[in-house]
Amino acid sequence: MTHFRISEAAALIGVSDDTVRRWVSDGALDAGADDAGRQTVTGASLARRALELAPAPDATDPVRRSARNRFTGIVTAVQREGLVAQVELQCGPNRVVSLMTAEALDDLAIEVGSRATGIVKATTVIIEAERR
């Protein structure tokens, strides 16, 4: 079974170390200790908690989408060159870059500092994991 130190668990789901410690003390996460005696949480309980915290789809949204991967963040860079534009979003710890037409950039009125959501639909998603 996979275990994470408190700081690793906090970084994975974007909360503070203190929040993870509070969840452990409240029984929301299963805890243990590593070989060095440092407190850890199980990967399975952290995964369950991450799903509990994930926002539910907005049932009042009149638009239904086939894409489920949505990254909401702040626009950190916009580059326009001729007919093409590049927009960079910082979505928590994730950087999302989108290429679009300059016309789409104008229609969306995107500028540095804007709030925006990148919606990703891909036929290929590559997963990396550490070797054990």
Short mmCIF file of C-alpha atoms in Angstrom, two decimals:
data_model
loop_
_atom_site.label_atom_id
_atom_site.label_comp_id
_atom_site.label_asym_id
_atom_site.label_seq_id
_atom_site.Cartn_x
_atom_site.Cartn_y
_atom_site.Cartn_z
CA MET A 1 0.00 0.00 0.00
CA THR A 2 1.21 3.49 -0.86
CA HIS A 3 1.88 5.95 1.98
CA PHE A 4 2.70 9.66 1.85
CA ARG A 5 4.38 11.90 4.38
CA ILE A 6 2.17 14.77 5.57
CA SER A 7 3.92 17.35 3.38
CA GLU A 8 3.67 15.12 0.29
CA ALA A 9 -0.04 14.50 0.89
CA ALA A 10 -0.67 18.22 1.33
CA ALA A 11 1.16 19.07 -1.91
CA LEU A 12 -0.72 16.40 -3.87
CA ILE A 13 -4.14 17.83 -3.13
CA GLY A 14 -3.23 21.50 -2.66
CA VAL A 15 -3.80 22.07 1.04
CA SER A 16 -1.53 22.94 3.96
CA ASP A 17 0.34 20.44 6.11
CA ASP A 18 -1.80 21.58 9.06
CA THR A 19 -4.98 20.73 7.15
CA VAL A 20 -3.74 17.18 6.52
CA ARG A 21 -2.80 16.83 10.20
CA ARG A 22 -6.27 18.03 11.20
CA TRP A 23 -7.89 15.50 8.84
CA VAL A 24 -5.78 12.75 10.42
CA SER A 25 -6.80 13.82 13.91
CA ASP A 26 -10.47 14.02 12.81
CA GLY A 27 -10.24 10.50 11.36
CA ALA A 28 -10.78 11.66 7.76
CA LEU A 29 -7.43 10.11 6.72
CA ASP A 30 -5.87 6.80 7.73
CA ALA A 31 -2.48 7.45 9.31
CA GLY A 32 0.62 5.51 10.24
CA ALA A 33 4.35 6.07 10.50
CA ASP A 34 7.26 5.40 8.15
CA ASP A 35 10.52 3.65 9.10
CA ALA A 36 11.91 6.95 10.41
CA GLY A 37 8.88 7.47 12.67
CA ARG A 38 7.41 10.31 10.58
CA GLN A 39 3.63 10.43 10.31
CA THR A 40 2.19 9.20 7.00
CA VAL A 41 -1.23 8.83 5.44
CA THR A 42 -2.38 6.03 3.18
CA GLY A 43 -2.67 6.75 -0.50
CA ALA A 44 -6.12 5.12 -0.58
CA SER A 45 -7.53 7.39 2.14
CA LEU A 46 -5.95 10.44 0.48
CA ALA A 47 -7.54 9.46 -2.84
CA ARG A 48 -10.96 9.14 -1.16
CA ARG A 49 -10.53 12.57 0.45
CA ALA A 50 -9.52 14.13 -2.87
CA LEU A 51 -12.72 12.79 -4.45
CA GLU A 52 -14.80 14.15 -1.55
CA LEU A 53 -13.27 17.60 -2.08
CA ALA A 54 -13.70 17.62 -5.87
CA PRO A 55 -16.45 19.98 -6.98
CA ALA A 56 -19.62 18.29 -8.20
CA PRO A 57 -20.79 19.09 -11.72
CA ASP A 58 -23.06 22.12 -11.80
CA ALA A 59 -26.53 20.67 -12.41
CA THR A 60 -27.85 24.14 -13.29
CA ASP A 61 -25.34 24.60 -16.14
CA PRO A 62 -27.37 24.44 -19.37
CA VAL A 63 -24.34 23.15 -21.28
CA ARG A 64 -23.32 19.49 -21.11
CA ARG A 65 -19.73 18.58 -22.09
CA SER A 66 -18.04 15.36 -23.06
CA ALA A 67 -14.74 16.61 -21.65
CA ARG A 68 -14.27 16.06 -17.92
CA ASN A 69 -10.82 17.57 -17.42
CA ARG A 70 -11.35 21.18 -16.41
CA PHE A 71 -8.61 23.43 -15.05
CA THR A 72 -9.73 26.80 -13.70
CA GLY A 73 -7.06 29.34 -12.93
CA ILE A 74 -5.59 32.72 -13.70
CA VAL A 75 -4.16 33.78 -17.05
CA THR A 76 -0.43 34.38 -16.56
CA ALA A 77 0.66 35.06 -20.15
CA VAL A 78 -0.86 35.90 -23.53
CA GLN A 79 1.12 35.94 -26.77
CA ARG A 80 -0.36 36.91 -30.09
CA GLU A 81 1.44 36.48 -33.39
CA GLY A 82 -0.51 37.01 -36.56
CA LEU A 83 -3.51 34.68 -36.69
CA VAL A 84 -2.42 32.58 -33.68
CA ALA A 85 -2.41 33.19 -29.93
CA GLN A 86 -1.00 31.30 -26.95
CA VAL A 87 -2.61 31.56 -23.51
CA GLU A 88 -1.01 30.25 -20.32
CA LEU A 89 -3.05 29.50 -17.20
CA GLN A 90 -1.79 28.73 -13.71
CA CYS A 91 -4.35 26.40 -12.17
CA GLY A 92 -3.14 25.68 -8.66
CA PRO A 93 0.12 23.79 -9.12
CA ASN A 94 -0.68 23.04 -12.78
CA ARG A 95 0.35 25.09 -15.80
CA VAL A 96 -2.01 24.78 -18.77
CA VAL A 97 -1.09 26.19 -22.18
CA SER A 98 -3.58 26.63 -25.00
CA LEU A 99 -3.07 27.57 -28.64
CA MET A 100 -6.00 29.28 -30.34
CA THR A 101 -6.77 31.71 -33.09
CA ALA A 102 -6.26 35.41 -32.43
CA GLU A 103 -9.96 35.83 -33.21
CA ALA A 104 -10.88 33.42 -30.37
CA LEU A 105 -8.60 35.37 -28.03
CA ASP A 106 -10.45 38.57 -28.94
CA ASP A 107 -13.88 36.93 -28.61
CA LEU A 108 -13.00 35.66 -25.12
CA ALA A 109 -11.50 39.03 -24.07
CA ILE A 110 -8.67 37.19 -22.33
CA GLU A 111 -5.85 39.18 -20.77
CA VAL A 112 -3.21 38.57 -18.11
CA GLY A 113 -5.03 38.41 -14.78
CA SER A 114 -8.29 37.05 -16.21
CA ARG A 115 -9.94 34.01 -14.68
CA ALA A 116 -10.32 31.26 -17.25
CA THR A 117 -10.93 27.52 -17.52
CA GLY A 118 -8.99 25.19 -19.77
CA ILE A 119 -11.06 22.19 -20.83
CA VAL A 120 -9.02 19.24 -22.06
CA LYS A 121 -10.30 16.37 -24.19
CA ALA A 122 -7.54 14.12 -25.41
CA THR A 123 -7.42 10.70 -26.99
CA THR A 124 -4.05 10.10 -25.37
CA VAL A 125 -3.26 10.77 -21.73
CA ILE A 126 0.15 9.68 -20.52
CA ILE A 127 0.43 8.66 -16.87
CA GLU A 128 3.77 8.64 -15.03
CA ALA A 129 4.40 6.94 -11.71
CA GLU A 130 7.48 6.39 -9.57
CA ARG A 131 9.15 3.00 -9.69
CA ARG A 132 8.81 0.92 -6.55
#
